[in-house]
Amino acid sequence: MVELWVRARILLRQTKVLHRLIVGRFPEVVAHGQPGTFTQLEASDQVAQITDALYLQSGGGVELVAAGPPPPLVSARADRVAQWARNPLGDVVVDARWIAPPEGISPRGWVHAIARAYEADAGAAVQNNE
């Protein structure tokens, strides 16, 4: 039970910045008025909110030829989704196929991979500006 709580706290911390950004764009994915819940449920809600908001940002299921098929390599796919999440009007294009978790990865693991790539991209941008 303690291990589940710790994992949930880590996930909440590591997805906080991405969650704040993407839910700020689509606040309707958050169900307001819910009382405080267990940490594990809070982490699951945060994952669902991020996934739902990314899906809405991608056009809600539209497949774009320009996006192309997602690569099989999870890190490359997460990097591209993270870049697109940061700047959806930029040169990087993704669609709903890219938002869906890759084969063999849970939604929680997929959102975690995107959040790690998002943070790494932010760190690289800061270093490039120095």
Coordinates of C-alpha atoms in Angstrom, one line a residue:
M1 CA 0.0 0.0 0.0
V2 CA 2.8 2.4 0.8
E3 CA 4.6 1.6 -2.4
L4 CA 1.4 2.4 -4.4
W5 CA 1.2 5.7 -2.6
V6 CA 4.8 6.6 -3.2
R7 CA 4.5 5.7 -6.9
A8 CA 1.4 7.9 -7.2
R9 CA 3.1 10.8 -5.5
I10 CA 6.1 10.5 -7.9
L11 CA 3.8 10.4 -10.9
L12 CA 1.8 13.4 -9.7
R13 CA 5.1 15.4 -9.2
Q14 CA 6.5 14.4 -12.5
T15 CA 3.4 15.2 -14.5
K16 CA 2.5 18.4 -12.7
V17 CA 4.0 20.8 -15.2
L18 CA 2.5 19.1 -18.3
H19 CA -0.8 18.7 -16.5
R20 CA -0.9 22.4 -15.6
L21 CA -0.1 23.4 -19.2
I22 CA -2.5 21.1 -21.1
V23 CA -5.4 21.4 -18.6
G24 CA -5.0 25.1 -18.7
R25 CA -5.8 24.9 -22.4
F26 CA -8.7 22.5 -21.8
P27 CA -10.1 23.1 -18.3
E28 CA -13.3 21.2 -19.2
V29 CA -11.5 17.9 -18.7
V30 CA -11.4 18.5 -15.0
A31 CA -14.5 17.5 -13.0
H32 CA -14.8 20.3 -10.5
G33 CA -16.4 19.9 -7.1
Q34 CA -14.9 16.5 -6.3
P35 CA -13.8 16.1 -2.7
G36 CA -10.2 15.1 -2.0
T37 CA -9.4 11.5 -3.0
F38 CA -6.8 9.0 -2.4
T39 CA -3.4 9.8 -3.9
Q40 CA -3.7 6.8 -6.3
L41 CA -7.0 8.0 -7.6
E42 CA -5.7 11.6 -7.9
A43 CA -2.8 10.3 -10.0
S44 CA -5.2 8.3 -12.2
D45 CA -7.4 11.3 -12.6
Q46 CA -4.4 13.4 -13.6
V47 CA -3.4 10.9 -16.2
A48 CA -6.9 10.8 -17.7
Q49 CA -7.1 14.6 -17.7
I50 CA -3.8 14.9 -19.6
T51 CA -4.8 12.2 -22.1
D52 CA -8.2 13.8 -22.6
A53 CA -6.8 17.2 -23.1
L54 CA -4.1 16.0 -25.6
Y55 CA -6.8 14.2 -27.5
L56 CA -8.9 17.4 -27.7
Q57 CA -5.9 19.4 -28.7
S58 CA -5.2 16.9 -31.5
G59 CA -8.6 17.4 -33.1
G60 CA -10.6 14.8 -31.2
G61 CA -9.8 11.8 -33.4
V62 CA -8.9 13.4 -36.7
E63 CA -6.1 11.6 -38.5
L64 CA -3.7 13.9 -40.3
V65 CA -1.7 12.7 -43.3
A66 CA 1.1 15.2 -42.3
A67 CA 1.5 13.5 -38.9
G68 CA 2.3 10.2 -40.4
P69 CA 2.3 7.0 -38.4
P70 CA 3.8 7.0 -34.9
P71 CA 7.2 5.3 -34.7
P72 CA 7.5 2.1 -32.7
L73 CA 10.2 3.6 -30.5
V74 CA 8.4 4.9 -27.4
S75 CA 11.0 7.6 -26.6
A76 CA 10.9 9.1 -30.1
R77 CA 7.1 9.1 -30.0
A78 CA 7.0 10.7 -26.5
D79 CA 9.5 13.3 -27.6
R80 CA 7.4 14.4 -30.5
V81 CA 4.2 14.5 -28.5
A82 CA 5.9 16.5 -25.8
Q83 CA 7.2 19.0 -28.4
W84 CA 3.8 19.3 -29.9
A85 CA 2.2 19.7 -26.5
R86 CA 4.5 22.6 -25.8
N87 CA 3.8 24.3 -29.1
P88 CA 0.7 22.9 -30.9
L89 CA 0.9 25.6 -33.6
G90 CA 4.6 24.9 -34.4
D91 CA 6.2 22.7 -37.0
V92 CA 5.5 19.4 -35.1
V93 CA 2.3 17.7 -36.1
V94 CA 0.6 14.8 -34.3
D95 CA -2.9 13.3 -34.4
A96 CA -4.9 10.9 -32.2
R97 CA -2.8 7.9 -33.3
W98 CA 0.2 9.6 -31.6
I99 CA -1.8 10.4 -28.4
A100 CA -3.0 6.8 -27.9
P101 CA -0.6 4.7 -25.7
P102 CA 1.8 2.6 -27.7
E103 CA 1.3 -1.2 -27.7
G104 CA 2.3 -2.7 -24.4
I105 CA 2.3 0.5 -22.4
S106 CA -0.3 1.5 -19.9
P107 CA -1.9 5.0 -20.2
R108 CA -0.1 5.9 -16.9
G109 CA 3.2 4.8 -18.3
W110 CA 2.6 6.6 -21.5
V111 CA 1.7 9.9 -19.9
H112 CA 4.7 9.5 -17.6
A113 CA 6.9 9.0 -20.7
I114 CA 5.5 12.2 -22.3
A115 CA 6.0 14.2 -19.1
R116 CA 9.6 13.1 -18.9
A117 CA 10.2 14.1 -22.5
Y118 CA 8.4 17.4 -21.9
E119 CA 10.7 18.2 -18.9
A120 CA 13.8 17.1 -20.9
D121 CA 12.7 19.3 -23.8
A122 CA 12.3 22.2 -21.4
G123 CA 15.8 21.6 -19.9
A124 CA 17.3 21.5 -23.4
A125 CA 15.5 24.8 -24.4
V126 CA 16.9 26.5 -21.3
Q127 CA 20.5 25.3 -22.0
N128 CA 20.2 26.5 -25.6
N129 CA 19.2 30.0 -24.5
E130 CA 22.2 30.4 -22.2

